[in-house]
Coordinates of C-alpha atoms and ligand atoms in Angstrom, one line a residue:
M1 CA 0.0 0.0 -0.1
T2 CA 1.5 3.3 -0.9
D3 CA 0.6 6.9 0.5
A4 CA 1.2 8.5 -3.0
P5 CA -1.9 9.8 -4.6
A6 CA -2.9 7.2 -7.2
A7 CA -4.9 7.3 -10.5
L8 CA -5.6 3.7 -10.4
W9 CA -6.7 1.3 -7.7
A10 CA -8.4 -1.9 -6.8
E11 CA -11.0 -1.8 -4.1
T12 CA -12.1 -4.7 -2.0
D13 CA -15.6 -4.6 -0.3
L14 CA -15.1 -6.8 2.8
G15 CA -18.7 -6.3 3.7
A16 CA -19.7 -8.2 0.4
I17 CA -17.4 -11.1 1.4
R18 CA -19.0 -11.3 4.9
H19 CA -22.4 -11.3 3.2
N20 CA -21.5 -13.9 0.7
L21 CA -19.9 -16.3 3.3
R22 CA -23.1 -15.9 5.6
Q23 CA -25.4 -16.6 2.6
L24 CA -23.3 -19.6 1.3
A25 CA -22.8 -21.2 4.7
G26 CA -26.5 -21.0 5.3
A27 CA -26.8 -23.9 2.7
V28 CA -23.8 -25.9 4.2
P29 CA -24.9 -28.7 6.4
G30 CA -23.0 -27.6 9.7
G31 CA -22.9 -24.0 8.5
P32 CA -19.6 -22.0 8.5
G33 CA -18.0 -24.6 10.7
R34 CA -18.1 -26.8 7.6
V35 CA -16.6 -24.2 5.3
M36 CA -13.0 -24.1 3.9
G37 CA -12.4 -20.7 2.8
V38 CA -10.2 -20.5 -0.3
V39 CA -8.0 -17.5 -0.2
K40 CA -5.2 -18.7 -2.7
A41 CA -3.8 -16.1 -5.1
D42 CA -4.3 -13.2 -2.8
A43 CA -7.9 -14.3 -2.1
Y44 CA -8.6 -14.3 -6.0
G45 CA -7.0 -10.7 -6.0
H46 CA -9.0 -9.4 -3.1
G47 CA -6.3 -9.3 -0.6
A48 CA -5.6 -12.6 1.3
V49 CA -5.0 -11.2 4.9
P50 CA -8.0 -9.0 5.2
V51 CA -10.2 -11.6 3.5
A52 CA -8.8 -14.3 5.8
R53 CA -9.6 -12.2 9.0
V54 CA -13.2 -11.8 7.9
L55 CA -13.7 -15.5 7.0
V56 CA -12.3 -16.6 10.4
E57 CA -14.5 -14.1 12.3
E58 CA -17.6 -15.5 10.5
G59 CA -16.4 -19.0 11.6
A60 CA -15.0 -20.6 8.6
E61 CA -13.4 -23.9 9.8
V62 CA -10.2 -23.7 7.7
L63 CA -8.7 -21.7 5.2
A64 CA -6.9 -22.9 2.0
V65 CA -4.1 -21.6 0.0
A66 CA -2.5 -22.9 -3.2
K67 CA 1.2 -22.5 -2.3
L68 CA 3.5 -22.7 0.7
P69 CA 4.6 -19.0 0.5
E70 CA 0.9 -17.8 0.6
A71 CA 0.5 -19.8 3.9
A72 CA 3.7 -18.3 5.4
E73 CA 2.4 -14.8 4.5
L74 CA -0.9 -15.6 6.5
R75 CA 1.0 -16.8 9.5
R76 CA 3.4 -13.7 9.3
S77 CA 0.3 -11.5 9.3
G78 CA -0.9 -13.3 12.5
V79 CA -3.6 -15.4 11.0
E80 CA -3.6 -18.3 13.4
A81 CA -6.6 -20.4 11.7
R82 CA -6.2 -23.9 10.4
V83 CA -4.8 -23.6 6.8
L84 CA -4.6 -26.2 4.2
V85 CA -2.1 -25.8 1.5
L86 CA -3.8 -27.3 -1.6
A87 CA -0.4 -28.0 -3.6
A88 CA 1.4 -31.4 -3.7
P89 CA 4.1 -30.8 -1.3
L90 CA 7.7 -31.3 -2.3
P91 CA 9.1 -33.6 0.4
E92 CA 11.8 -31.0 1.5
F93 CA 8.9 -28.6 2.1
L94 CA 7.3 -30.7 4.8
P95 CA 9.4 -29.6 7.9
A96 CA 8.2 -25.9 7.2
Y97 CA 4.6 -27.0 7.1
E98 CA 5.1 -28.6 10.6
R99 CA 6.9 -25.3 11.7
L100 CA 4.1 -23.1 10.4
G101 CA 1.4 -25.5 11.8
L102 CA -0.1 -26.0 8.3
E103 CA -2.2 -29.1 7.0
A104 CA -0.8 -30.9 4.0
V105 CA -2.1 -32.6 1.0
V106 CA -1.1 -36.2 0.7
S107 CA -1.1 -36.7 -3.0
S108 CA 1.1 -39.7 -3.4
A109 CA 2.5 -42.7 -1.7
E110 CA 5.9 -40.7 -1.8
V111 CA 4.3 -37.8 0.0
A112 CA 2.6 -40.2 2.7
R113 CA 6.2 -41.6 3.4
A114 CA 7.9 -38.0 3.6
V115 CA 5.2 -36.8 6.0
I116 CA 5.7 -39.9 8.3
E117 CA 9.6 -39.3 8.1
A118 CA 9.9 -35.4 8.2
A119 CA 6.6 -33.9 9.5
P120 CA 4.6 -36.4 11.5
G121 CA 2.8 -33.6 13.4
V122 CA 1.3 -32.2 10.3
A123 CA -2.6 -33.1 9.6
A124 CA -2.9 -34.7 6.3
H125 CA -5.7 -34.5 3.8
V126 CA -5.3 -37.6 1.6
K127 CA -6.3 -36.7 -1.9
V128 CA -7.8 -39.1 -4.3
D129 CA -7.6 -38.7 -8.0
T130 CA -11.0 -39.6 -9.1
G131 CA -10.8 -38.4 -12.5
M132 CA -9.4 -34.6 -12.6
H133 CA -5.9 -36.2 -13.3
R134 CA -4.2 -33.3 -11.6
L135 CA -3.1 -34.4 -8.3
G136 CA -3.8 -37.6 -6.1
L137 CA -3.6 -41.1 -5.3
A138 CA -5.4 -43.5 -7.7
P139 CA -8.5 -44.8 -5.9
A140 CA -6.9 -48.3 -5.6
D141 CA -3.8 -46.9 -3.5
A142 CA -5.6 -44.3 -1.4
P143 CA -6.8 -46.7 1.3
A144 CA -3.2 -48.1 1.9
A145 CA -1.9 -44.5 2.2
V146 CA -4.5 -43.6 4.8
R147 CA -3.7 -46.8 6.9
Q148 CA 0.0 -46.3 6.7
L149 CA -0.5 -42.7 8.0
Q150 CA -2.7 -43.7 10.8
A151 CA -0.5 -46.6 11.6
A152 CA 2.5 -44.2 12.1
G153 CA 0.4 -41.8 14.3
V154 CA 0.0 -39.0 11.7
T155 CA -3.7 -37.3 12.0
V156 CA -5.7 -37.9 8.7
A157 CA -8.0 -35.0 9.0
A158 CA -9.8 -35.7 5.7
L159 CA -10.1 -37.6 2.5
W160 CA -10.8 -35.5 -0.3
T161 CA -11.1 -35.1 -4.1
H162 CA -11.5 -32.4 -6.7
L163 CA -14.1 -32.2 -9.5
A164 CA -13.5 -31.8 -13.1
T165 CA -16.9 -30.7 -14.3
A166 CA -18.8 -29.1 -11.4
D167 CA -19.5 -26.0 -13.5
A168 CA -20.4 -28.0 -16.7
A169 CA -24.0 -27.7 -18.1
R170 CA -24.6 -31.5 -17.4
P171 CA -22.5 -32.7 -14.4
G172 CA -22.5 -36.3 -15.5
F173 CA -18.8 -36.9 -14.7
V174 CA -19.3 -35.6 -11.2
L175 CA -21.5 -38.6 -10.5
E176 CA -18.7 -40.8 -11.9
Q177 CA -16.1 -39.0 -9.7
V178 CA -18.5 -39.3 -6.6
R179 CA -18.8 -43.0 -7.4
R180 CA -15.0 -43.6 -7.4
F181 CA -14.5 -41.5 -4.3
D182 CA -17.4 -43.5 -2.4
A183 CA -15.6 -46.7 -3.1
V184 CA -12.5 -45.6 -1.5
V185 CA -14.4 -44.6 1.7
R186 CA -16.3 -47.9 1.6
D187 CA -13.0 -49.7 1.4
L188 CA -11.7 -47.8 4.4
G189 CA -14.8 -48.7 6.4
D190 CA -14.1 -47.8 10.1
E191 CA -10.8 -46.4 9.2
A192 CA -12.2 -43.6 7.1
P193 CA -11.0 -40.2 8.1
P194 CA -13.5 -38.2 10.1
L195 CA -14.3 -35.7 7.2
V196 CA -14.4 -35.7 3.4
H197 CA -14.3 -32.7 1.0
L198 CA -15.5 -32.8 -2.5
A199 CA -17.4 -29.7 -3.5
N200 CA -15.8 -26.5 -4.8
G201 CA -18.0 -23.3 -5.0
P202 CA -19.7 -24.2 -8.4
A203 CA -20.6 -27.7 -6.9
H204 CA -21.9 -26.2 -3.8
V205 CA -24.1 -23.7 -5.6
R206 CA -25.2 -25.8 -8.5
L207 CA -25.4 -29.3 -7.4
P208 CA -27.3 -31.3 -4.7
P209 CA -25.1 -32.4 -1.8
L210 CA -22.5 -34.8 -3.0
T211 CA -22.2 -37.0 0.1
S212 CA -24.0 -37.9 3.4
R213 CA -20.9 -38.1 5.3
P214 CA -19.6 -35.1 7.3
A215 CA -18.2 -32.8 4.8
L216 CA -16.3 -29.5 4.3
V217 CA -17.1 -27.4 1.2
R218 CA -14.1 -25.5 -0.4
L219 CA -15.4 -22.2 -1.4
G220 CA -13.5 -19.9 -3.8
G221 CA -14.8 -17.6 -6.4
V222 CA -18.4 -17.8 -5.1
L223 CA -17.1 -16.0 -1.9
Y224 CA -16.1 -13.1 -3.9
G225 CA -19.1 -13.1 -6.1
L226 CA -17.2 -14.2 -9.1
A227 CA -18.9 -16.5 -11.4
S228 CA -16.7 -19.1 -13.4
D229 CA -19.2 -19.0 -16.2
R230 CA -22.5 -17.6 -17.5
A231 CA -24.6 -20.5 -15.9
M232 CA -22.8 -20.0 -12.6
A233 CA -23.6 -16.2 -12.8
G234 CA -27.4 -17.1 -13.1
A235 CA -27.1 -19.5 -10.1
M236 CA -25.4 -17.0 -7.9
T237 CA -28.5 -14.9 -7.1
G238 CA -28.0 -12.8 -3.8
L239 CA -24.2 -12.9 -4.0
R240 CA -22.3 -9.7 -4.2
P241 CA -19.3 -8.7 -6.3
A242 CA -16.6 -7.6 -3.9
L243 CA -13.9 -6.1 -6.2
R244 CA -13.7 -2.9 -8.3
L245 CA -10.9 -1.9 -10.6
V246 CA -10.8 1.8 -10.9
A247 CA -8.8 4.1 -13.1
R248 CA -9.2 7.8 -13.4
V249 CA -9.3 9.8 -16.5
V250 CA -6.0 11.5 -17.0
H251 CA -6.4 13.2 -20.4
L252 CA -9.3 14.3 -22.8
Q253 CA -9.2 15.4 -26.3
T254 CA -11.1 15.6 -29.4
V255 CA -9.9 13.6 -32.6
D256 CA -10.9 14.6 -36.0
R257 CA -12.6 12.3 -38.5
G258 CA -10.1 10.0 -40.0
E259 CA -7.5 10.2 -37.2
S260 CA -6.6 6.9 -35.4
V261 CA -6.0 6.1 -31.7
S262 CA -3.2 4.0 -30.2
Y263 CA -0.6 1.6 -31.4
G264 CA -1.1 0.2 -34.8
Q265 CA -4.0 2.6 -35.7
T266 CA -6.5 -0.2 -35.2
W267 CA -9.5 2.1 -34.5
T268 CA -10.2 5.2 -36.6
A269 CA -12.7 8.0 -36.1
E270 CA -15.6 8.1 -38.4
R271 CA -16.6 11.5 -37.1
P272 CA -15.0 13.9 -34.6
T273 CA -14.8 11.9 -31.2
R274 CA -14.1 12.8 -27.8
I275 CA -11.5 10.4 -26.5
A276 CA -10.6 9.8 -22.7
T277 CA -7.2 8.5 -21.7
L278 CA -7.4 6.1 -18.5
A279 CA -4.5 5.5 -16.2
I280 CA -4.6 1.7 -16.6
G281 CA -2.9 -0.7 -19.0
Y282 CA -2.3 -4.4 -19.6
A283 CA 0.5 -4.2 -16.9
D284 CA -2.1 -3.3 -14.4
G285 CA -4.4 -6.2 -15.4
L286 CA -6.6 -4.7 -18.2
P287 CA -6.3 -7.5 -20.8
R288 CA -4.8 -6.4 -23.9
A289 CA -7.5 -8.5 -25.4
L290 CA -10.0 -6.0 -24.7
S291 CA -8.6 -3.6 -27.4
N292 CA -11.5 -2.4 -29.3
R293 CA -13.9 -4.9 -27.4
G294 CA -14.2 -3.9 -23.8
E295 CA -16.1 -1.3 -22.1
V296 CA -15.7 1.0 -18.8
G297 CA -18.2 2.5 -16.7
I298 CA -17.9 6.4 -16.1
G299 CA -20.7 8.2 -14.2
G300 CA -23.1 5.5 -14.6
A301 CA -22.8 5.2 -18.4
R302 CA -20.7 2.7 -20.5
Y303 CA -18.0 3.7 -22.9
P304 CA -16.1 1.4 -25.4
I305 CA -12.5 1.0 -25.3
V306 CA -11.0 2.1 -28.6
G307 CA -7.7 1.2 -30.1
R308 CA -5.1 -1.1 -28.6
V309 CA -4.7 -1.3 -24.7
C310 CA -1.4 0.0 -24.1
M311 CA 0.9 -1.2 -21.2
D312 CA 0.0 1.9 -19.0
M313 CA -2.9 3.6 -20.5
T314 CA -6.0 2.8 -22.4
M315 CA -8.4 5.1 -24.5
V316 CA -12.1 5.0 -24.6
S317 CA -14.5 6.9 -26.9
L318 CA -17.0 9.4 -25.3
G319 CA -18.7 9.9 -28.5
A320 CA -19.5 13.3 -30.0
P321 CA -17.8 16.3 -28.6
G322 CA -20.1 18.0 -26.1
G323 CA -22.0 14.8 -25.3
A324 CA -20.7 12.8 -22.3
P325 CA -20.2 15.0 -19.2
V326 CA -16.7 13.4 -18.3
G327 CA -13.9 15.4 -16.9
V328 CA -10.3 14.8 -16.2
G329 CA -10.1 13.0 -12.9
D330 CA -13.3 11.2 -13.2
E331 CA -13.3 7.4 -12.2
A332 CA -13.7 4.8 -14.8
V333 CA -14.8 1.4 -13.5
V334 CA -13.0 -1.4 -15.6
F335 CA -15.0 -4.0 -13.8
G336 CA -17.1 -4.3 -10.6
P337 CA -20.0 -2.1 -9.4
G338 CA -20.6 1.0 -11.5
G339 CA -19.0 -0.8 -14.6
P340 CA -19.2 -3.9 -16.3
S341 CA -19.2 -7.0 -14.0
A342 CA -16.0 -9.0 -14.0
E343 CA -17.9 -11.9 -15.7
D344 CA -18.9 -9.7 -18.6
A345 CA -15.4 -8.1 -19.0
A346 CA -13.8 -11.5 -18.8
R347 CA -16.1 -13.0 -21.5
A348 CA -15.3 -10.0 -24.0
A349 CA -11.6 -10.7 -23.2
G350 CA -12.0 -14.6 -23.9
T351 CA -11.2 -15.6 -20.3
I352 CA -13.0 -16.1 -17.0
S353 CA -13.6 -13.6 -14.2
Y354 CA -11.1 -15.7 -11.9
E355 CA -8.4 -14.8 -14.3
L356 CA -9.3 -11.1 -14.3
A357 CA -9.5 -10.9 -10.6
T358 CA -6.2 -12.6 -10.2
Q359 CA -4.1 -10.7 -12.8
I360 CA -4.4 -7.3 -11.3
G361 CA -0.9 -5.9 -11.6
A362 CA 1.4 -5.8 -8.6
R363 CA 1.9 -2.0 -9.0
V364 CA -1.8 -1.3 -8.5
P365 CA -2.5 0.1 -5.1
R366 CA -5.0 -1.8 -2.9
R367 CA -7.8 -0.1 -0.9
V368 CA -10.0 -2.1 1.4
L369 CA -13.4 -0.4 2.1
A370 CA -14.3 0.1 5.6
E371 CA -17.5 -2.0 6.5
G372 CA -20.5 -0.3 7.1
G373 CA -21.5 -2.2 10.1
Ligands
PLP1 C1 -9.3 -23.3 -6.1 C2 -9.7 -24.5 -5.6 C3 -10.9 -24.6 -5.0 C4 -12.0 -23.5 -5.2 O1 -12.7 -23.5 -6.2 P1 -13.8 -22.4 -6.8 O2 -14.2 -22.9 -8.2 O3 -13.1 -21.0 -6.7 O4 -14.8 -22.5 -5.8 C5 -11.5 -25.7 -4.4 N1 -10.6 -26.9 -4.4 C6 -9.3 -26.8 -5.1 C7 -8.5 -28.0 -4.8 C8 -8.9 -25.7 -5.6 O5 -7.7 -25.6 -6.2

């Protein structure tokens, strides 16, 4: 956070995240005590530490990050809650897990052995690869790993898996993944860990419960009001967006008919046109793919991006001179309340809102809105 005046910032509405958690946890059997709040990638661009504090205050049972340095950052900032690192640990990282009091994914027989040898105090979440084929033990190998950990005195906190198609229009493969997972649980019988976790945000919002066993739900994008696709956006009634990316107008001009704007002259004025230059470019997280495609919101109206998005600046058309009441210093919302939704901006850029939210540039100052009680 810088104290210098800024013409560009990203703004997090913690009240929206608190609201979203309460609403989502209302539909979780067991309430927030069965929520794993996913705060990886700086809480999807919203600020991991302030978001983690809100989730813990609201009673989320455990937090999840993707990578060990993210967990270390939470600990450095005084977050003492349970934290699961979703990555497959490299064996040499495990002593750091133990030192930081983190929970580890056991994703292979090798990791199980490494936990037993190097970090037996770490709680293990044994991951079963039921068809995503990214991480995890094959269903046939998972029971042995659980028994081996338990026999060595390691706490196996949960058995879990990750779904490949929770946000697909027809979740047929989800049922197959659940079948494969259930077979592992049945095989373990009385030795099955006390908890399972299968559902991510889209599964929680769009599918009926996947298991009758005590289960955590791993909520990510939905906590932030971020939809992974159009169908999810439709299913997320009542959830609020929590992030705005705002750039101020730093220059205004009128270009004549026939004049072009920005690198490569990809947009040419068909009539005299008022052009506003915004203090944001692709290095700040406005995708270059929005050149001649995206829109921003200024004063409640929408204006199209014209010409190529540059590294540090972007131009928008305000239409005919004397039309739009826009001045230097005005705020343009690139996405979020007052501008296009992250979903709409992402679709125009050919990506998803998660990518937009997580690629805000490191040089963009962060503001956290005070909660209105
Ligand atoms: C990121 C992640 C989640 C959260 O997914 P959302 O779609 O954002 O809800 C859950 N589980 C795992 C393993 C993840 O990597």
